[in-house]
Coordinates of C-alpha atoms and ligand atoms in Angstrom, one line a residue:
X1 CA 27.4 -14.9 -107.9
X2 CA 30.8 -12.7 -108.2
X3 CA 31.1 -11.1 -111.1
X4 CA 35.4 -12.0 -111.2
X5 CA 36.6 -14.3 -113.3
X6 CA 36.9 -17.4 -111.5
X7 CA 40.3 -19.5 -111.7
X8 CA 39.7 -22.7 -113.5
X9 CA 41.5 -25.4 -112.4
X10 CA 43.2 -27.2 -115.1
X11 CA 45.0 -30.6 -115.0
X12 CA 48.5 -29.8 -114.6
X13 CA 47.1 -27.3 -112.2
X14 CA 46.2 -30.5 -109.9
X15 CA 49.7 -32.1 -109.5
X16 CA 51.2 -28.5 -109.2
X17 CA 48.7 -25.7 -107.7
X18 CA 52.4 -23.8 -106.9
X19 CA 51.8 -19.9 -108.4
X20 CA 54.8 -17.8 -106.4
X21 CA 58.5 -19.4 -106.2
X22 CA 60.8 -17.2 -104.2
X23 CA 64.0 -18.9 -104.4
X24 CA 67.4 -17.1 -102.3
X25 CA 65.8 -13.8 -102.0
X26 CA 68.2 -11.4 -101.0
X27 CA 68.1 -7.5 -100.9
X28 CA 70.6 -5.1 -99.8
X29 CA 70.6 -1.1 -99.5
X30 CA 74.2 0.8 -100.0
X31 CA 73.5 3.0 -97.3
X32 CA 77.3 4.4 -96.7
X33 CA 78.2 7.9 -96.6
X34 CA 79.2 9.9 -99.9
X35 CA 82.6 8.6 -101.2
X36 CA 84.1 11.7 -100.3
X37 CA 82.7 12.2 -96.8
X38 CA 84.1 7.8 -96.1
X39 CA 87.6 8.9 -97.5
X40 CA 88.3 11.7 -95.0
X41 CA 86.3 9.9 -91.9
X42 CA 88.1 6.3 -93.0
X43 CA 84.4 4.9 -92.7
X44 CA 83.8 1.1 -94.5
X45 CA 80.9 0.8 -96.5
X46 CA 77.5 0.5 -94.7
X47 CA 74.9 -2.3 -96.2
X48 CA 72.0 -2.5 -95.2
X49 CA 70.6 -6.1 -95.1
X50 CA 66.9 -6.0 -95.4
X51 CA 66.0 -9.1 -96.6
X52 CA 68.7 -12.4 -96.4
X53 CA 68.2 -16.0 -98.5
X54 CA 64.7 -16.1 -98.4
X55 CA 63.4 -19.0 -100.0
X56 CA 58.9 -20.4 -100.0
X57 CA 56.2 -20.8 -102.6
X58 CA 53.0 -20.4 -102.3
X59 CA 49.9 -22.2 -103.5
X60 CA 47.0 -21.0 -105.6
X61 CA 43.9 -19.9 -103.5
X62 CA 45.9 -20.3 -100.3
X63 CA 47.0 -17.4 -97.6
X64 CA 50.8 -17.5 -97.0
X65 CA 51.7 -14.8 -94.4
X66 CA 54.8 -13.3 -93.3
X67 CA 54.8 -12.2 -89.5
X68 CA 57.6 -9.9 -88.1
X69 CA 58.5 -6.6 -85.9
X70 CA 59.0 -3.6 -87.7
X71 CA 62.2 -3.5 -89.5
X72 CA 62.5 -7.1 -90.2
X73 CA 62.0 -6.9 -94.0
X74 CA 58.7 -8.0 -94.6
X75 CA 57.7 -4.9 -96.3
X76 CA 60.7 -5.2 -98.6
X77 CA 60.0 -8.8 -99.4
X78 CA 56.5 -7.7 -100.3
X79 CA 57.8 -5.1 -102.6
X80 CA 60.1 -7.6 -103.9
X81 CA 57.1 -9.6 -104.8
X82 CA 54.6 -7.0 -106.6
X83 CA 57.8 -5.8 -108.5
X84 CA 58.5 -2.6 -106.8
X85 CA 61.9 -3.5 -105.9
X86 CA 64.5 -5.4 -107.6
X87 CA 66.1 -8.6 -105.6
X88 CA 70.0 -8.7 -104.8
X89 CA 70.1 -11.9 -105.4
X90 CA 67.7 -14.8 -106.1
X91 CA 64.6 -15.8 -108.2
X92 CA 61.1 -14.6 -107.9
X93 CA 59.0 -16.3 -110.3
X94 CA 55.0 -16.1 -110.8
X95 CA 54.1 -18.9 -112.9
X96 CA 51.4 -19.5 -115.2
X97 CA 47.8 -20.1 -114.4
X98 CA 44.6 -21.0 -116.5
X99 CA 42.4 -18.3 -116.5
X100 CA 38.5 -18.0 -117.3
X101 CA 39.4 -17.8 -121.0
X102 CA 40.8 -20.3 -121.3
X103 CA 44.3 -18.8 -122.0
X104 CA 47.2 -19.6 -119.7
X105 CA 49.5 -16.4 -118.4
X106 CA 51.0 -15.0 -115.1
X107 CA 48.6 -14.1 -112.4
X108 CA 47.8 -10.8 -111.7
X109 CA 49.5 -9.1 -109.1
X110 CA 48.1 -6.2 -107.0
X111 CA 49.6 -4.5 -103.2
X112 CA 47.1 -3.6 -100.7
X113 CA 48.7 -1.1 -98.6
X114 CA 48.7 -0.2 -94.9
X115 CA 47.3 3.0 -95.2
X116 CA 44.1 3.0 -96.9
X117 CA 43.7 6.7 -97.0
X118 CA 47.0 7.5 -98.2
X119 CA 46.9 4.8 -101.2
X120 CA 43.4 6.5 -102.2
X121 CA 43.5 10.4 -104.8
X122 CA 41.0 12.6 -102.4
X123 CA 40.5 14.7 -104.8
X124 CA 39.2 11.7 -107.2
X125 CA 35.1 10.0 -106.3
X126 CA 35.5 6.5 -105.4
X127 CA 33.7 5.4 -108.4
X128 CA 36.4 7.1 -110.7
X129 CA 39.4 5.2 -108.1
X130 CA 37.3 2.2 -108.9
X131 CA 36.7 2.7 -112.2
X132 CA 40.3 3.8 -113.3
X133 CA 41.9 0.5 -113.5
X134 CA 38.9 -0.9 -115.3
X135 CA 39.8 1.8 -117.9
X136 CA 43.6 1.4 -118.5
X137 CA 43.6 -2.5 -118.9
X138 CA 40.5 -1.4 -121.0
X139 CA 38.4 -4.5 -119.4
X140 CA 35.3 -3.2 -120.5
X141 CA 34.4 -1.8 -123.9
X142 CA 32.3 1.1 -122.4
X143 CA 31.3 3.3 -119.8
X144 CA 28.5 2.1 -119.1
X145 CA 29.6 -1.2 -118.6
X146 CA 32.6 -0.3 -116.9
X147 CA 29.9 1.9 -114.3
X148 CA 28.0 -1.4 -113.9
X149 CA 31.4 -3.0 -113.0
X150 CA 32.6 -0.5 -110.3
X151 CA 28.8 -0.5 -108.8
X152 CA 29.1 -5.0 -108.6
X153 CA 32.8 -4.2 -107.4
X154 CA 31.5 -1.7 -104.5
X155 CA 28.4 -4.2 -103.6
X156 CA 31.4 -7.0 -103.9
X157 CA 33.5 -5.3 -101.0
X158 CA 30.3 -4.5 -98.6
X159 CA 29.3 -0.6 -100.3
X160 CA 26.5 0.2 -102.0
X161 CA 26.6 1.5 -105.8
X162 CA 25.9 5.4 -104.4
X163 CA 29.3 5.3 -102.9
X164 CA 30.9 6.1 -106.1
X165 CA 29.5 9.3 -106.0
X166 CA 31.4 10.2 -102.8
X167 CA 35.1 11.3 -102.4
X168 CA 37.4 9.2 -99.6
X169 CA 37.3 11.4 -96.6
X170 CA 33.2 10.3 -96.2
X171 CA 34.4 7.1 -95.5
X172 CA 35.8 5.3 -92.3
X173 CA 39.1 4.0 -92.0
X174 CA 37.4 0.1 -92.3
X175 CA 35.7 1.6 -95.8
X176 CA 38.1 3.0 -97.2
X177 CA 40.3 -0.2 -96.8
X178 CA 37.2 -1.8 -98.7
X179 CA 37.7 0.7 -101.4
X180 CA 41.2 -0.2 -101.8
X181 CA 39.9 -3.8 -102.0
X182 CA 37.3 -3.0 -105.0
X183 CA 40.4 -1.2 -106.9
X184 CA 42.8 -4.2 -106.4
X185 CA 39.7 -6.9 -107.5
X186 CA 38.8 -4.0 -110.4
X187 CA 41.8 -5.3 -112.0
X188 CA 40.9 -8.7 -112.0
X189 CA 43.6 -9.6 -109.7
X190 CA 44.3 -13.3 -108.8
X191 CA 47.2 -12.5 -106.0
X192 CA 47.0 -10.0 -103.6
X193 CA 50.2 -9.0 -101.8
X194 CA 48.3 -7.4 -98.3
X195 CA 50.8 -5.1 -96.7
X196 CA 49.4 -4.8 -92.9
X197 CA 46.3 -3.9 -94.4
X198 CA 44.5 -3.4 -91.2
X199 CA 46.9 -2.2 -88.9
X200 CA 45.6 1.2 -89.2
X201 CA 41.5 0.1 -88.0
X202 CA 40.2 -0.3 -84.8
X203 CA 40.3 -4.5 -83.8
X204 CA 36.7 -4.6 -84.2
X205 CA 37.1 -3.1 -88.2
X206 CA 39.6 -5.0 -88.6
X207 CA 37.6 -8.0 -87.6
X208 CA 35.3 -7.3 -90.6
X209 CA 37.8 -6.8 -93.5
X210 CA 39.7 -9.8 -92.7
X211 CA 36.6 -11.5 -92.6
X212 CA 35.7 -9.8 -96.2
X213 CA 39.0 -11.1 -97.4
X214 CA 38.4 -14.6 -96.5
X215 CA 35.0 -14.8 -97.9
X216 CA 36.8 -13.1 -101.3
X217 CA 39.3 -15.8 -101.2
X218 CA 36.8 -18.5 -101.0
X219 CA 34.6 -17.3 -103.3
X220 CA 36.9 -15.7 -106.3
X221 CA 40.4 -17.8 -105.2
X222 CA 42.0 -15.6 -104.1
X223 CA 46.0 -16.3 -103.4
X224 CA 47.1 -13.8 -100.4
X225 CA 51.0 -12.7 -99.6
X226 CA 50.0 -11.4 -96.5
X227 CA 52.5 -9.3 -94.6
X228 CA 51.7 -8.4 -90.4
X229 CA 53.5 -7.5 -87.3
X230 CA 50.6 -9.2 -85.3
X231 CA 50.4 -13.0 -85.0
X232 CA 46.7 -13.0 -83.9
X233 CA 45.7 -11.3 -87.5
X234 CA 46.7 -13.8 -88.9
X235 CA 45.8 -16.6 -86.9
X236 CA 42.6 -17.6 -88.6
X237 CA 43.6 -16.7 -92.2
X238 CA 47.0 -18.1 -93.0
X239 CA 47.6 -21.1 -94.3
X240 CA 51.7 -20.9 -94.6
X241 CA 53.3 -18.9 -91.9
X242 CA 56.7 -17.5 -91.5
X243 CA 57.9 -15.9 -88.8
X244 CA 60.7 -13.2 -89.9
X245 CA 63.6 -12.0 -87.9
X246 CA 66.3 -9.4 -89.2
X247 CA 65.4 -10.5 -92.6
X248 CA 65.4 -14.0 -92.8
X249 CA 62.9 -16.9 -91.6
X250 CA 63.4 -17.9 -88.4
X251 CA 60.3 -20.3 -88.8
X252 CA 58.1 -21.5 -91.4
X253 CA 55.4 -24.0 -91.9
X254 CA 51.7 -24.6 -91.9
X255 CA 50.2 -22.2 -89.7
X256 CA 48.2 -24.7 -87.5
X257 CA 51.6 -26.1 -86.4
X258 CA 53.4 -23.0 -85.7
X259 CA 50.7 -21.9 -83.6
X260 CA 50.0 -25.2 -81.8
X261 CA 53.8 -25.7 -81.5
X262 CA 56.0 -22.9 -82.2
X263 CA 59.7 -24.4 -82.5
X264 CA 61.5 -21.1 -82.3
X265 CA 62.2 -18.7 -79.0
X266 CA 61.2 -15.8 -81.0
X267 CA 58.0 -17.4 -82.1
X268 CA 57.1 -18.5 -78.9
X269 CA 57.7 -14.5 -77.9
X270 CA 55.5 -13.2 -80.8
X271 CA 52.6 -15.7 -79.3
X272 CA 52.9 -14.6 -76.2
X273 CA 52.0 -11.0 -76.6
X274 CA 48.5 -12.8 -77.9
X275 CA 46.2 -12.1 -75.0
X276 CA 44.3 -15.4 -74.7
X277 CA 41.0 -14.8 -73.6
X278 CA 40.6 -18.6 -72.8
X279 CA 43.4 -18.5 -70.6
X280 CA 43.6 -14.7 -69.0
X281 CA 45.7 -16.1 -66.3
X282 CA 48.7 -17.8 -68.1
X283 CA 52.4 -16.9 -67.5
X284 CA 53.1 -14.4 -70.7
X285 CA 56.7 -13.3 -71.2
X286 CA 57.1 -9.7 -72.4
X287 CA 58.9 -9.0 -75.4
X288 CA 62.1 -7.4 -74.8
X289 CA 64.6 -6.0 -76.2
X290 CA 64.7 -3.9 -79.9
X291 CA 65.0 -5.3 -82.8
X292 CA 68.8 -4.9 -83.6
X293 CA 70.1 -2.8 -86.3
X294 CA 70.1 -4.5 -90.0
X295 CA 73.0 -2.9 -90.9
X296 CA 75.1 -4.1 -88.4
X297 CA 73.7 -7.7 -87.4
X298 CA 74.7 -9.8 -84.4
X299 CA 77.0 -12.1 -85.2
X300 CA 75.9 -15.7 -84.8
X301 CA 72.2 -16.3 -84.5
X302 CA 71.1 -13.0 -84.8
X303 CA 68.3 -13.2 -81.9
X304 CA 71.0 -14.2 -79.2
X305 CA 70.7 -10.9 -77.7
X306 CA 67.0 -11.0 -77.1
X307 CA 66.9 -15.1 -76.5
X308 CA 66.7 -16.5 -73.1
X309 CA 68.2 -19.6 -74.2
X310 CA 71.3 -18.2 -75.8
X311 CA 74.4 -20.3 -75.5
X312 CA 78.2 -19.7 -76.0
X313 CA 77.4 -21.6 -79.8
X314 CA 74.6 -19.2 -80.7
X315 CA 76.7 -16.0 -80.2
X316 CA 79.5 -17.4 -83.5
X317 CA 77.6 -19.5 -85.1
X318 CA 74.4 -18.8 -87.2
X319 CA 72.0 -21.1 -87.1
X320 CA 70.5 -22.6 -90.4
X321 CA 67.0 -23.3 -91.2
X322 CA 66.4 -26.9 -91.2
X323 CA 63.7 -28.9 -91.6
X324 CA 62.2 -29.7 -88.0
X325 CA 58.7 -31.5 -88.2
X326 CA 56.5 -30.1 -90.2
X327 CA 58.1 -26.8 -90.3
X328 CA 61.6 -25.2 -90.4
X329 CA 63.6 -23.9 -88.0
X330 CA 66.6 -21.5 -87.5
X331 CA 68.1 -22.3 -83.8
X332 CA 70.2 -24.1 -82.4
X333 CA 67.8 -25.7 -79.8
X334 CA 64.7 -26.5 -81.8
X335 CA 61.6 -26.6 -79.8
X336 CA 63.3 -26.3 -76.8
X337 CA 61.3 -22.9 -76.1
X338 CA 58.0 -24.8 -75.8
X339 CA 59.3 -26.8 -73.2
Ligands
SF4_1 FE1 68.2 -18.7 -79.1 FE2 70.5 -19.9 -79.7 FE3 68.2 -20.6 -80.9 FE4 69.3 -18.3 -81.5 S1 70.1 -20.3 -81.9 S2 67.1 -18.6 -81.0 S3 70.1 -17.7 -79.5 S4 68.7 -20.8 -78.7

């Protein structure tokens, strides 16, 4: 048995389970020359839309993930969420949950971030990384049970309790992501906002800390905000999926019907870079194309360039994301990609 606080369910908790609310999430960067410098070159102001009317919830112990190319804003929508960046526009709001004393209050957030070495002091043991957390939200009255804490927290993650004796750079890239892991749970997070988190380890690594993180999610439920360039990472993980394009959704829904039936051409793209290793032989399309610039968007549907089934309509008018099915979609020709 975990040593985290489990989540108790509570009754209102049943007819609404809903812990993240994003509603019309918009940020934009100024990033325009000095006044000065725009005065003598007659330059307009340059915005920089990173993230555009974003709007999803997501559900207590459930994965939601957010799937894009680089550059598409899921990284700023993630900051958005843990608080490291303020919105434009729109509403983020955590609500309430009932926690193992009883008392109800906002989750606890924490990031997980891409770069596991990076995000970890090498000049600090791991069980002092662990342990320092523990320490500022003063979760344990002493240090002896706040050592007994980081040595369950290490075990928790797949480490053994004489890792926090050792500094980062012993570990692999895999480990130290499991470090990062045993800081964020240290904490007594409930939400986890996962920012690539295993982009940077080999597939086979990665493998076995996305496996970790579903067996932490099923055993201390978990809630996961879980941000990827790489459909098949989140394949078997994600309960919500959207599929982000230039800042905004092009597609969202439950994951099982995005996958078995994508609705948008760029979804239907980002699958088809999935090597299938059922299917080795099937006609895969390439992706081509960049991703264009944010600051200076297509106008109309903002994939055009890139879609193979761009029209005359789709190059002045945007398309809006509808309800479609089970999901929604932002196009023009809904579903006709599939076919
Ligand atoms: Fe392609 Fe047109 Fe749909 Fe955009 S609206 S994805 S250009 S078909």
């Amino acid at each position: 048995m975990l040593d985290q606080p489990a989540i108790l369910a509570s009754a209102e908790d049943k007819t609404d389970d809903v812990v993240l609310d994003v509603s019309g999430a918009s940020c934009r960067f100024d990033v325009s020359a000095p006044a000065l410098s725009r005065l003598f070159s007659k330059e307009p102001r340059r915005i920089l839309r990173a993230v555009e009317n974003v709007s999803f919830s997501v559900k207590r112990g459930t994965t939601f993930s957010i799937v894009g190319e680089s550059g598409c804003g899921k990284s700023t929508l993630a900051r958005m969420v843990v608080g490291l960046q303020h919105p434009t526009e729109g509403v983020l709001n955590f609500r309430d949950i009932r926690r193992a004393d009883g008392r109800l209050g906002p989750p606890r957030v924490q990031m997980i971030f891409q770069d596991p070495y990076a995000s970890l002091n090498p000049r600090w043991r791991v069980g002092d990384i662990v342990a320092e957390p523990i320490r500022e939200l003063k979760l344990r009255p002493d240090k002896a049970s706040t050592t007994e804490r980081v040595g369950d927290l290490l075990e928790i993650v797949g480490l053994s309790r004489s890792d926090a004796a050792r500094y980062p750079h012993a570990f692999s890239g895999g480990q130290r992501q499991r470090i990062s892991i045993a800081r964020a749970l240290a904490t007594e997070a409930d939400f986890l906002v996962c920012d690539e988190p295993t982009s940077a380890l080999d597939v086979s690594v990665q493998a076995q800390v996305l496996n970790l993180m579903v067996r932490l999610q099923r055993e201390l439920g978990l809630t996961y905000l879980f941000i990827s360039h790489n459909l098949s990472v989140v394949r078997h993980m994600s309960d919500q999926l959207a599929i982000m394009y230039l800042g905004r959704f092009v597609e969202a829904g439950p994951a099982e019907t995005v996958f078995a039936d994508p609705k948008h051409p760029y979804t239907r793209l980002l699958l088809d870079t999935i090597p299938d290793v059922e299917r080795p032989n099937r006609a895969r399309r390439p992706m081509s194309g960049e991703v264009p610039s944010p600051i200076a968007p297509p106008p109309g549907c903002s994939f055009h360039p890139r879609c193979g089934m761009a029209m005359d309509r789709c190059r002045v008018d945007p398309p809006e994301l509808r309800p479609h099915g089970r999901v929604a979609v932002s196009c023009h020709l809904p579903g006709a990609a599939a076919a």
